[in-house]
Amino acid sequence: MWAQREITLEPRPRGIHLVTRETERGLPELAGIAIGLLHLQLLHTSAALALNENASPDVRADLASWFDRAVPEDAGLWRHTLEGPDDMPAHVKSVLAGPSLTLPIADGDLALGTWQGIYLCEFRDRGGPRTMVATIHGEA
Amino acid sequence: MWAQREITLEPRPRGIHLVTRETERGLPELAGIAIGLLHLQLLHTSAALALNENASPDVRADLASWFDRAVPEDAGLWRHTLEGPDDMPAHVKSVLAGPSLTLPIADGDLALGTWQGIYLCEFRDRGGPRTMVATIHGEA
Amino acid sequence: MWAQREITLEPRPRGIHLVTRETERGLPELAGIAIGLLHLQLLHTSAALALNENASPDVRADLASWFDRAVPEDAGLWRHTLEGPDDMPAHVKSVLAGPSLTLPIADGDLALGTWQGIYLCEFRDRGGPRTMVATIHGEA
């Protein structure tokens, strides 16, 4: 069984955001899968998807702080500056965190750890809505 | 053909560890797949899976050293400190290396390069046993 | 429907290279898939695959510059030096960017964003030809 949908995540400010519920809500087909995989592909090059701690907002803030220090806007490295100072660092961060996730499905649900949640890593100041292609396949 | 199993990796000290054999040993279904994919999902947020050089232990030690320098415990950045000084750096490193792998299967075996092995990246001092969900699908 | 092929990318100098067309050209099966996934696995440990901006060559040059600064050859960290000064940094960069990609297929084409292209990240000075295993599955 295969299904594919586009899910558009609402605009968020720069930072790391938990989107597990918003993602699952867009995927009613999950409930019918006994064993399978969900693939999420963000269609953007200045944001990313990640899987990490779903409880403390401090973890998400600290992760954003680390990215900002490791890939600074004033690095003295950037030739690609015409889309604003936050653009080229956002591309680098997107490569580091990655624009897609593949997640196991078991008994009609995502089979994640107790503390795992899906992060939208918004690396632009004003990234706008972010679209992902969700592909589900598995056996009923 | 779909199969799904949990594999629990034995506790290891902080560092990068080769777990290719321990992973394959837990997956007898691999042998029956002509073309397929294996997806491995670690259910933790302070460790990661990676694919890299399977020969020299120095490569694994150097990789751990780089992570420790790039994401230091005393970065002066961390708000999330209540689980110990190794916890928040472990979350960042887990996002960078990633908690899952998808690997091709060909003729009953993982189709990896000669020098590629599966790494468990244990970023906590005492991470304990680490569990992953392995999902296999393919054609016989 | 499953298909699997090896694609050998021609040798490229150290740097970030757009290989979307070279990859698609090697996969005539894509055209017959209505919904599916393409998995690409690089069989090397000192190069990586990534998905990012497909227009400006400056983005690719800046990404390469960032990797060279973040993972320097003279880091004073490396024990594994016997394969040359560019080797151990290449292993670290390969773990950060990752050696594989999973991409959605829709209506006979890769379902990527307008600005997304497939990057070969060549981290060695003389990496030679790079081979990947491409696994396609989906429904016709």
CSV table of C-alpha atoms in Angstrom, one decimal:
chain,number,residue,atom,x,y,z
A,1,MET,CA,0.0,0.0,0.0
A,2,TRP,CA,1.4,3.4,-1.1
A,3,ALA,CA,0.1,6.9,-0.4
A,4,GLN,CA,1.6,10.3,-1.0
A,5,ARG,CA,0.5,13.7,0.3
A,6,GLU,CA,1.8,17.2,0.5
A,7,ILE,CA,1.7,18.7,4.0
A,8,THR,CA,2.2,22.4,4.4
A,9,LEU,CA,3.5,23.4,7.8
A,10,GLU,CA,2.3,26.8,9.0
A,11,PRO,CA,4.9,29.7,9.0
A,12,ARG,CA,7.1,29.7,12.1
A,13,PRO,CA,9.8,32.1,13.3
A,14,ARG,CA,13.5,31.2,13.1
A,15,GLY,CA,14.2,28.4,15.6
A,16,ILE,CA,13.6,24.7,16.2
A,17,HIS,CA,9.9,23.7,16.4
A,18,LEU,CA,8.1,20.5,17.3
A,19,VAL,CA,5.8,19.4,14.5
A,20,THR,CA,5.0,15.8,15.4
A,21,ARG,CA,1.3,16.4,15.9
A,22,GLU,CA,0.9,18.7,12.9
A,23,THR,CA,2.6,16.0,10.7
A,24,GLU,CA,0.6,13.0,12.0
A,25,ARG,CA,-2.7,15.0,11.7
A,26,GLY,CA,-2.0,15.3,8.0
A,27,LEU,CA,-1.6,11.5,7.5
A,28,PRO,CA,-4.8,9.6,8.2
A,29,GLU,CA,-3.4,6.6,6.3
A,30,LEU,CA,-0.9,5.8,9.1
A,31,ALA,CA,-3.7,4.2,11.1
A,32,GLY,CA,-4.1,1.4,8.5
A,33,ILE,CA,-0.5,0.3,8.3
A,34,ALA,CA,0.7,-2.7,10.4
A,35,ILE,CA,4.4,-2.5,9.3
A,36,GLY,CA,5.7,0.2,7.1
A,37,LEU,CA,7.8,3.4,6.6
A,38,LEU,CA,6.9,7.1,6.4
A,39,HIS,CA,9.3,9.3,4.4
A,40,LEU,CA,9.1,13.0,4.8
A,41,GLN,CA,10.8,15.3,2.3
A,42,LEU,CA,11.0,19.0,2.9
A,43,LEU,CA,10.9,20.9,-0.4
A,44,HIS,CA,13.2,23.7,0.8
A,45,THR,CA,16.9,24.3,1.0
A,46,SER,CA,17.1,26.6,4.0
A,47,ALA,CA,15.2,24.5,6.6
A,48,ALA,CA,15.5,20.9,7.8
A,49,LEU,CA,13.8,18.1,9.5
A,50,ALA,CA,15.3,16.3,12.5
A,51,LEU,CA,14.3,13.9,15.3
A,52,ASN,CA,15.1,14.8,18.8
A,53,GLU,CA,13.9,15.4,22.4
A,54,ASN,CA,10.2,16.3,22.5
A,55,ALA,CA,9.9,17.5,26.1
A,56,SER,CA,12.1,20.5,27.1
A,57,PRO,CA,11.9,23.7,25.0
A,58,ASP,CA,15.4,24.4,26.3
A,59,VAL,CA,16.8,21.6,24.2
A,60,ARG,CA,15.4,23.2,21.1
A,61,ALA,CA,16.6,26.6,22.0
A,62,ASP,CA,20.1,25.2,22.8
A,63,LEU,CA,20.2,23.4,19.5
A,64,ALA,CA,19.3,26.6,17.6
A,65,SER,CA,22.1,28.5,19.6
A,66,TRP,CA,24.7,25.9,18.7
A,67,PHE,CA,23.8,26.1,14.9
A,68,ASP,CA,24.0,29.9,15.1
A,69,ARG,CA,27.5,29.8,16.7
A,70,ALA,CA,28.8,27.0,14.4
A,71,VAL,CA,27.5,28.6,11.2
A,72,PRO,CA,27.7,32.4,11.9
A,73,GLU,CA,26.3,35.0,9.6
A,74,ASP,CA,29.5,37.0,9.9
A,75,ALA,CA,31.8,34.1,9.2
A,76,GLY,CA,33.8,36.1,6.6
A,77,LEU,CA,33.3,33.1,4.4
A,78,TRP,CA,30.2,33.8,2.4
A,79,ARG,CA,30.1,34.8,-1.3
A,80,HIS,CA,26.4,34.1,-1.6
A,81,THR,CA,25.0,37.1,0.3
A,82,LEU,CA,22.4,38.5,-2.1
A,83,GLU,CA,19.4,36.8,-0.4
A,84,GLY,CA,20.3,38.3,3.1
A,85,PRO,CA,22.7,37.4,5.9
A,86,ASP,CA,20.6,34.5,7.2
A,87,ASP,CA,20.4,32.7,3.8
A,88,MET,CA,23.8,31.1,3.2
A,89,PRO,CA,24.1,29.9,6.9
A,90,ALA,CA,20.6,28.4,6.5
A,91,HIS,CA,21.8,26.4,3.5
A,92,VAL,CA,24.8,25.0,5.5
A,93,LYS,CA,22.6,24.2,8.5
A,94,SER,CA,20.1,22.5,6.2
A,95,VAL,CA,22.8,20.2,4.8
A,96,LEU,CA,24.0,19.4,8.4
A,97,ALA,CA,20.5,18.5,9.8
A,98,GLY,CA,19.1,17.2,6.5
A,99,PRO,CA,15.9,17.9,4.7
A,100,SER,CA,14.2,14.5,5.1
A,101,LEU,CA,13.3,11.8,7.6
A,102,THR,CA,12.4,8.1,7.2
A,103,LEU,CA,10.5,6.8,10.2
A,104,PRO,CA,9.2,3.3,11.0
A,105,ILE,CA,5.4,2.6,11.3
A,106,ALA,CA,4.2,-0.2,13.5
A,107,ASP,CA,0.6,-1.1,14.3
A,108,GLY,CA,-0.9,2.1,12.9
A,109,ASP,CA,1.5,4.6,14.5
A,110,LEU,CA,5.0,6.0,14.2
A,111,ALA,CA,7.4,3.7,16.1
A,112,LEU,CA,9.4,6.4,17.8
A,113,GLY,CA,11.2,6.5,21.2
A,114,THR,CA,9.3,7.9,24.1
A,115,TRP,CA,11.4,11.1,23.9
A,116,GLN,CA,11.6,11.5,20.2
A,117,GLY,CA,9.6,14.2,18.3
A,118,ILE,CA,9.8,15.6,14.8
A,119,TYR,CA,11.6,19.0,14.5
A,120,LEU,CA,11.1,21.5,11.8
A,121,CYS,CA,14.4,23.4,11.9
A,122,GLU,CA,13.5,26.9,10.5
A,123,PHE,CA,16.8,28.5,9.7
A,124,ARG,CA,15.5,31.7,7.9
A,125,ASP,CA,14.2,34.7,9.8
A,126,ARG,CA,11.0,34.7,7.6
A,127,GLY,CA,10.9,31.3,6.0
A,128,GLY,CA,7.1,31.3,5.4
A,129,PRO,CA,5.0,28.1,5.1
A,130,ARG,CA,7.1,25.0,4.5
A,131,THR,CA,5.9,22.2,2.4
A,132,MET,CA,6.8,18.6,2.6
A,133,VAL,CA,6.0,15.5,0.5
A,134,ALA,CA,5.0,12.6,2.8
A,135,THR,CA,5.2,9.1,1.3
A,136,ILE,CA,3.7,6.2,3.2
A,137,HIS,CA,4.2,2.6,2.3
A,138,GLY,CA,3.6,-0.6,4.1
A,139,GLU,CA,1.3,-3.5,4.6
A,140,ALA,CA,-2.2,-3.3,6.0
B,1,MET,CA,7.9,-8.8,2.0
B,2,TRP,CA,8.0,-6.8,5.2
B,3,ALA,CA,9.6,-7.6,8.5
B,4,GLN,CA,10.2,-5.5,11.6
B,5,ARG,CA,12.3,-6.3,14.7
B,6,GLU,CA,13.7,-4.5,17.7
B,7,ILE,CA,17.4,-4.9,18.2
B,8,THR,CA,18.9,-3.9,21.5
B,9,LEU,CA,22.6,-3.0,21.3
B,10,GLU,CA,24.6,-3.9,24.4
B,11,PRO,CA,25.8,-0.9,26.6
B,12,ARG,CA,28.9,0.8,25.4
B,13,PRO,CA,31.1,3.6,26.7
B,14,ARG,CA,31.0,7.0,25.2
B,15,GLY,CA,32.6,6.9,21.8
B,16,ILE,CA,32.1,5.6,18.2
B,17,HIS,CA,31.5,1.8,18.0
B,18,LEU,CA,31.3,-0.6,15.0
B,19,VAL,CA,28.0,-2.5,15.2
B,20,THR,CA,27.7,-4.0,11.7
B,21,ARG,CA,27.9,-7.6,12.9
B,22,GLU,CA,25.7,-7.2,15.9
B,23,THR,CA,23.1,-5.6,13.6
B,24,GLU,CA,23.2,-8.2,10.9
B,25,ARG,CA,23.1,-11.0,13.4
B,26,GLY,CA,19.7,-9.7,14.6
B,27,LEU,CA,18.3,-9.8,11.1
B,28,PRO,CA,18.0,-13.4,9.7
B,29,GLU,CA,15.4,-12.1,7.2
B,30,LEU,CA,18.2,-10.3,5.2
B,31,ALA,CA,19.3,-13.6,3.6
B,32,GLY,CA,16.0,-14.0,1.8
B,33,ILE,CA,15.9,-10.6,0.1
B,34,ALA,CA,17.0,-10.2,-3.5
B,35,ILE,CA,16.5,-6.5,-3.8
B,36,GLY,CA,15.4,-4.3,-0.8
B,37,LEU,CA,16.1,-1.8,1.8
B,38,LEU,CA,16.9,-2.0,5.5
B,39,HIS,CA,15.8,0.9,7.7
B,40,LEU,CA,17.3,1.3,11.2
B,41,GLN,CA,15.8,3.7,13.7
B,42,LEU,CA,17.5,4.4,17.0
B,43,LEU,CA,14.9,5.1,19.6
B,44,HIS,CA,17.1,7.6,21.5
B,45,THR,CA,17.9,11.3,21.3
B,46,SER,CA,21.5,11.3,22.7
B,47,ALA,CA,23.1,8.7,20.3
B,48,ALA,CA,23.2,8.3,16.6
B,49,LEU,CA,23.8,5.9,13.7
B,50,ALA,CA,26.3,6.6,11.0
B,51,LEU,CA,28.1,4.7,8.2
B,52,ASN,CA,31.8,5.1,7.9
B,53,GLU,CA,35.3,3.5,7.8
B,54,ASN,CA,35.2,0.0,9.2
B,55,ALA,CA,39.0,-0.7,9.5
B,56,SER,CA,41.0,1.7,11.6
B,57,PRO,CA,39.9,2.3,15.2
B,58,ASP,CA,41.8,5.7,14.9
B,59,VAL,CA,39.1,6.9,12.5
B,60,ARG,CA,36.4,6.3,15.1
B,61,ALA,CA,38.5,7.9,17.9
B,62,ASP,CA,39.2,11.0,15.7
B,63,LEU,CA,35.5,11.3,14.8
B,64,ALA,CA,34.7,11.3,18.5
B,65,SER,CA,37.4,13.9,19.2
B,66,TRP,CA,36.0,16.2,16.5
B,67,PHE,CA,32.5,15.9,17.9
B,68,ASP,CA,33.8,16.7,21.4
B,69,ARG,CA,35.6,19.8,20.2
B,70,ALA,CA,32.8,21.1,17.9
B,71,VAL,CA,30.1,20.6,20.5
B,72,PRO,CA,31.9,21.2,23.9
B,73,GLU,CA,30.3,20.6,27.3
B,74,ASP,CA,31.5,24.0,28.5
B,75,ALA,CA,30.3,26.0,25.4
B,76,GLY,CA,28.7,28.7,27.6
B,77,LEU,CA,25.5,28.0,25.5
B,78,TRP,CA,23.5,25.5,27.3
B,79,ARG,CA,20.4,26.2,29.3
B,80,HIS,CA,19.4,22.5,29.4
B,81,THR,CA,21.9,21.2,32.0
B,82,LEU,CA,19.8,19.3,34.4
B,83,GLU,CA,20.6,15.9,33.0
B,84,GLY,CA,24.4,16.4,33.3
B,85,PRO,CA,27.0,18.2,31.2
B,86,ASP,CA,27.2,15.4,28.6
B,87,ASP,CA,23.5,15.5,27.8
B,88,MET,CA,22.8,18.6,25.8
B,89,PRO,CA,26.0,18.2,23.6
B,90,ALA,CA,24.8,14.6,23.0
B,91,HIS,CA,21.4,16.0,21.6
B,92,VAL,CA,23.3,18.3,19.2
B,93,LYS,CA,25.6,15.6,18.1
B,94,SER,CA,22.7,13.2,17.6
B,95,VAL,CA,21.0,15.7,15.2
B,96,LEU,CA,24.3,16.2,13.3
B,97,ALA,CA,25.0,12.5,12.8
B,98,GLY,CA,21.3,11.4,12.6
B,99,PRO,CA,19.4,8.7,14.4
B,100,SER,CA,18.6,6.5,11.4
B,101,LEU,CA,20.1,4.8,8.4
B,102,THR,CA,18.5,3.3,5.3
B,103,LEU,CA,20.7,0.8,3.6
B,104,PRO,CA,20.4,-1.2,0.3
B,105,ILE,CA,20.0,-5.0,0.3
B,106,ALA,CA,21.2,-7.0,-2.7
B,107,ASP,CA,21.3,-10.8,-3.0
B,108,GLY,CA,20.7,-11.4,0.7
B,109,ASP,CA,23.2,-9.0,2.1
B,110,LEU,CA,23.7,-5.4,2.8
B,111,ALA,CA,25.1,-3.7,-0.3
B,112,LEU,CA,27.7,-1.5,1.3
B,113,GLY,CA,31.2,-0.4,0.2
B,114,THR,CA,34.2,-2.5,1.1
B,115,TRP,CA,35.2,0.1,3.8
B,116,GLN,CA,31.7,0.9,5.1
B,117,GLY,CA,30.5,-0.2,8.5
B,118,ILE,CA,27.6,0.7,10.8
B,119,TYR,CA,28.6,3.0,13.7
B,120,LEU,CA,26.7,3.4,16.9
B,121,CYS,CA,27.7,6.9,18.1
B,122,GLU,CA,27.3,6.8,21.8
B,123,PHE,CA,27.4,10.4,23.0
B,124,ARG,CA,26.5,9.9,26.7
B,125,ASP,CA,29.0,8.8,29.3
B,126,ARG,CA,26.6,6.1,30.5
B,127,GLY,CA,24.0,5.6,27.7
B,128,GLY,CA,23.1,2.1,28.7
B,129,PRO,CA,21.6,-0.4,26.1
B,130,ARG,CA,20.4,1.3,23.0
B,131,THR,CA,17.4,0.0,21.1
B,132,MET,CA,16.6,0.3,17.4
B,133,VAL,CA,13.7,-0.7,15.3
B,134,ALA,CA,14.8,-2.5,12.1
B,135,THR,CA,12.4,-2.5,9.2
B,136,ILE,CA,13.2,-4.7,6.2
B,137,HIS,CA,11.3,-4.7,3.0
B,138,GLY,CA,12.1,-6.1,-0.4
B,139,GLU,CA,11.4,-8.9,-2.9
B,140,ALA,CA,12.5,-12.4,-2.3
C,1,MET,CA,8.1,-2.8,-8.5
C,2,TRP,CA,11.8,-2.9,-7.4
C,3,ALA,CA,14.9,-2.1,-9.4
C,4,GLN,CA,18.5,-1.7,-8.4
C,5,ARG,CA,21.4,-0.3,-10.3
C,6,GLU,CA,24.9,0.9,-9.7
C,7,ILE,CA,25.7,4.4,-11.0
C,8,THR,CA,29.3,5.5,-11.2
C,9,LEU,CA,29.8,9.3,-11.1
C,10,GLU,CA,32.7,10.6,-13.0
C,11,PRO,CA,35.8,11.8,-11.1
C,12,ARG,CA,35.5,15.3,-9.8
C,13,PRO,CA,37.9,17.6,-7.9
C,14,ARG,CA,37.4,18.4,-4.2
C,15,GLY,CA,34.3,20.4,-3.8
C,16,ILE,CA,30.5,20.3,-4.0
C,17,HIS,CA,29.1,19.2,-7.3
C,18,LEU,CA,25.6,19.1,-8.7
C,19,VAL,CA,24.8,15.6,-10.0
C,20,THR,CA,21.0,15.6,-10.4
C,21,ARG,CA,21.1,15.1,-14.2
C,22,GLU,CA,23.8,12.5,-14.1
C,23,THR,CA,21.8,10.6,-11.5
C,24,GLU,CA,18.5,10.7,-13.3
C,25,ARG,CA,20.1,9.8,-16.6
C,26,GLY,CA,21.2,6.5,-15.0
C,27,LEU,CA,17.6,5.6,-13.9
C,28,PRO,CA,15.3,5.0,-16.8
C,29,GLU,CA,12.9,3.1,-14.4
C,30,LEU,CA,11.9,6.4,-12.7
C,31,ALA,CA,9.6,7.2,-15.6
C,32,GLY,CA,7.4,4.2,-14.9
C,33,ILE,CA,6.7,5.0,-11.2
C,34,ALA,CA,3.5,6.8,-10.1
C,35,ILE,CA,4.3,6.8,-6.4
C,36,GLY,CA,7.6,5.6,-4.9
C,37,LEU,CA,11.0,6.2,-3.4
C,38,LEU,CA,14.5,6.4,-4.7
C,39,HIS,CA,17.3,5.5,-2.3
C,40,LEU,CA,20.9,6.4,-3.2
C,41,GLN,CA,23.8,4.9,-1.3
C,42,LEU,CA,27.3,6.1,-1.9
C,43,LEU,CA,29.7,3.2,-1.4
C,44,HIS,CA,32.5,5.5,0.0
C,45,THR,CA,33.5,6.9,3.4
C,46,SER,CA,35.2,10.2,2.3
C,47,ALA,CA,32.4,11.7,0.2
C,48,ALA,CA,28.7,12.4,0.8
C,49,LEU,CA,25.4,13.0,-0.9
C,50,ALA,CA,23.2,16.1,0.0
C,51,LEU,CA,20.2,18.0,-1.3
C,52,ASN,CA,20.5,21.7,-1.6
C,53,GLU,CA,20.3,24.8,-3.8
C,54,ASN,CA,20.7,24.0,-7.4
C,55,ALA,CA,21.1,27.4,-8.9
C,56,SER,CA,24.1,29.4,-7.6
C,57,PRO,CA,27.6,27.9,-7.8
C,58,ASP,CA,28.5,30.3,-4.9
C,59,VAL,CA,26.2,28.3,-2.5
C,60,ARG,CA,28.2,25.2,-3.3
C,61,ALA,CA,31.6,27.0,-2.9
C,62,ASP,CA,30.5,28.5,0.4
C,63,LEU,CA,29.3,25.1,1.7
C,64,ALA,CA,32.7,23.6,0.8
C,65,SER,CA,34.5,26.6,2.6
C,66,TRP,CA,32.4,26.1,5.7
C,67,PHE,CA,33.3,22.3,5.8
C,68,ASP,CA,37.0,23.1,5.4
C,69,ARG,CA,36.9,25.6,8.2
C,70,ALA,CA,34.8,23.5,10.6
C,71,VAL,CA,36.9,20.3,10.0
C,72,PRO,CA,40.4,21.6,9.3
C,73,GLU,CA,43.3,19.5,8.1
C,74,ASP,CA,45.6,20.9,10.8
C,75,ALA,CA,43.1,20.5,13.7
C,76,GLY,CA,45.8,19.0,16.0
C,77,LEU,CA,43.2,16.2,16.6
C,78,TRP,CA,44.0,13.6,14.0
C,79,ARG,CA,45.7,10.3,14.8
C,80,HIS,CA,44.6,8.8,11.4
C,81,THR,CA,47.0,10.6,9.1
C,82,LEU,CA,48.5,7.8,7.0
C,83,GLU,CA,46.2,8.3,4.0
C,84,GLY,CA,47.1,12.0,3.7
C,85,PRO,CA,45.9,15.2,5.4
C,86,ASP,CA,42.6,15.4,3.5
C,87,ASP,CA,41.5,11.9,4.5
C,88,MET,CA,40.4,12.1,8.2
C,89,PRO,CA,38.6,15.4,7.7
C,90,ALA,CA,36.8,13.8,4.7
C,91,HIS,CA,35.6,11.0,7.0
C,92,VAL,CA,34.2,13.5,9.5
C,93,LYS,CA,32.5,15.6,6.8
C,94,SER,CA,31.0,12.4,5.3
C,95,VAL,CA,29.4,11.6,8.6
C,96,LEU,CA,28.0,15.2,8.9
C,97,ALA,CA,26.5,15.4,5.4
C,98,GLY,CA,25.7,11.6,5.2
C,99,PRO,CA,26.4,9.0,2.5
C,100,SER,CA,22.8,8.4,1.3
C,101,LEU,CA,19.6,10.1,0.3
C,102,THR,CA,16.0,8.9,0.1
C,103,LEU,CA,13.9,10.9,-2.4
C,104,PRO,CA,10.2,10.8,-3.2
C,105,ILE,CA,9.0,9.8,-6.7
C,106,ALA,CA,5.7,11.2,-8.1
C,107,ASP,CA,4.3,10.7,-11.6
C,108,GLY,CA,7.5,9.4,-13.1
C,109,ASP,CA,9.9,12.1,-11.7
C,110,LEU,CA,11.7,12.9,-8.5
C,111,ALA,CA,9.4,15.1,-6.4
C,112,LEU,CA,11.9,17.7,-5.3
C,113,GLY,CA,11.5,21.4,-4.6
C,114,THR,CA,12.1,23.9,-7.4
C,115,TRP,CA,15.5,24.8,-5.9
C,116,GLN,CA,16.6,21.4,-4.8
C,117,GLY,CA,19.4,19.5,-6.5
C,118,ILE,CA,21.5,16.4,-5.7
C,119,TYR,CA,25.0,17.2,-4.5
C,120,LEU,CA,28.0,15.0,-4.6
C,121,CYS,CA,30.2,16.3,-1.8
C,122,GLU,CA,33.7,15.3,-2.8
C,123,PHE,CA,35.9,15.7,0.2
C,124,ARG,CA,39.1,14.2,-1.1
C,125,ASP,CA,41.6,16.0,-3.3
C,126,ARG,CA,41.6,13.0,-5.7
C,127,GLY,CA,38.6,10.9,-4.9
C,128,GLY,CA,38.3,9.3,-8.3
C,129,PRO,CA,35.1,7.9,-9.7
C,130,ARG,CA,32.4,7.5,-7.0
C,131,THR,CA,29.9,4.6,-7.1
C,132,MET,CA,26.4,4.6,-5.7
C,133,VAL,CA,23.7,1.9,-5.4
C,134,ALA,CA,20.4,3.3,-6.5
C,135,THR,CA,17.3,1.4,-5.3
C,136,ILE,CA,13.9,2.3,-6.8
C,137,HIS,CA,10.6,1.0,-5.5
C,138,GLY,CA,7.1,2.1,-6.0
C,139,GLU,CA,3.9,1.4,-7.9
C,140,ALA,CA,3.5,1.8,-11.6
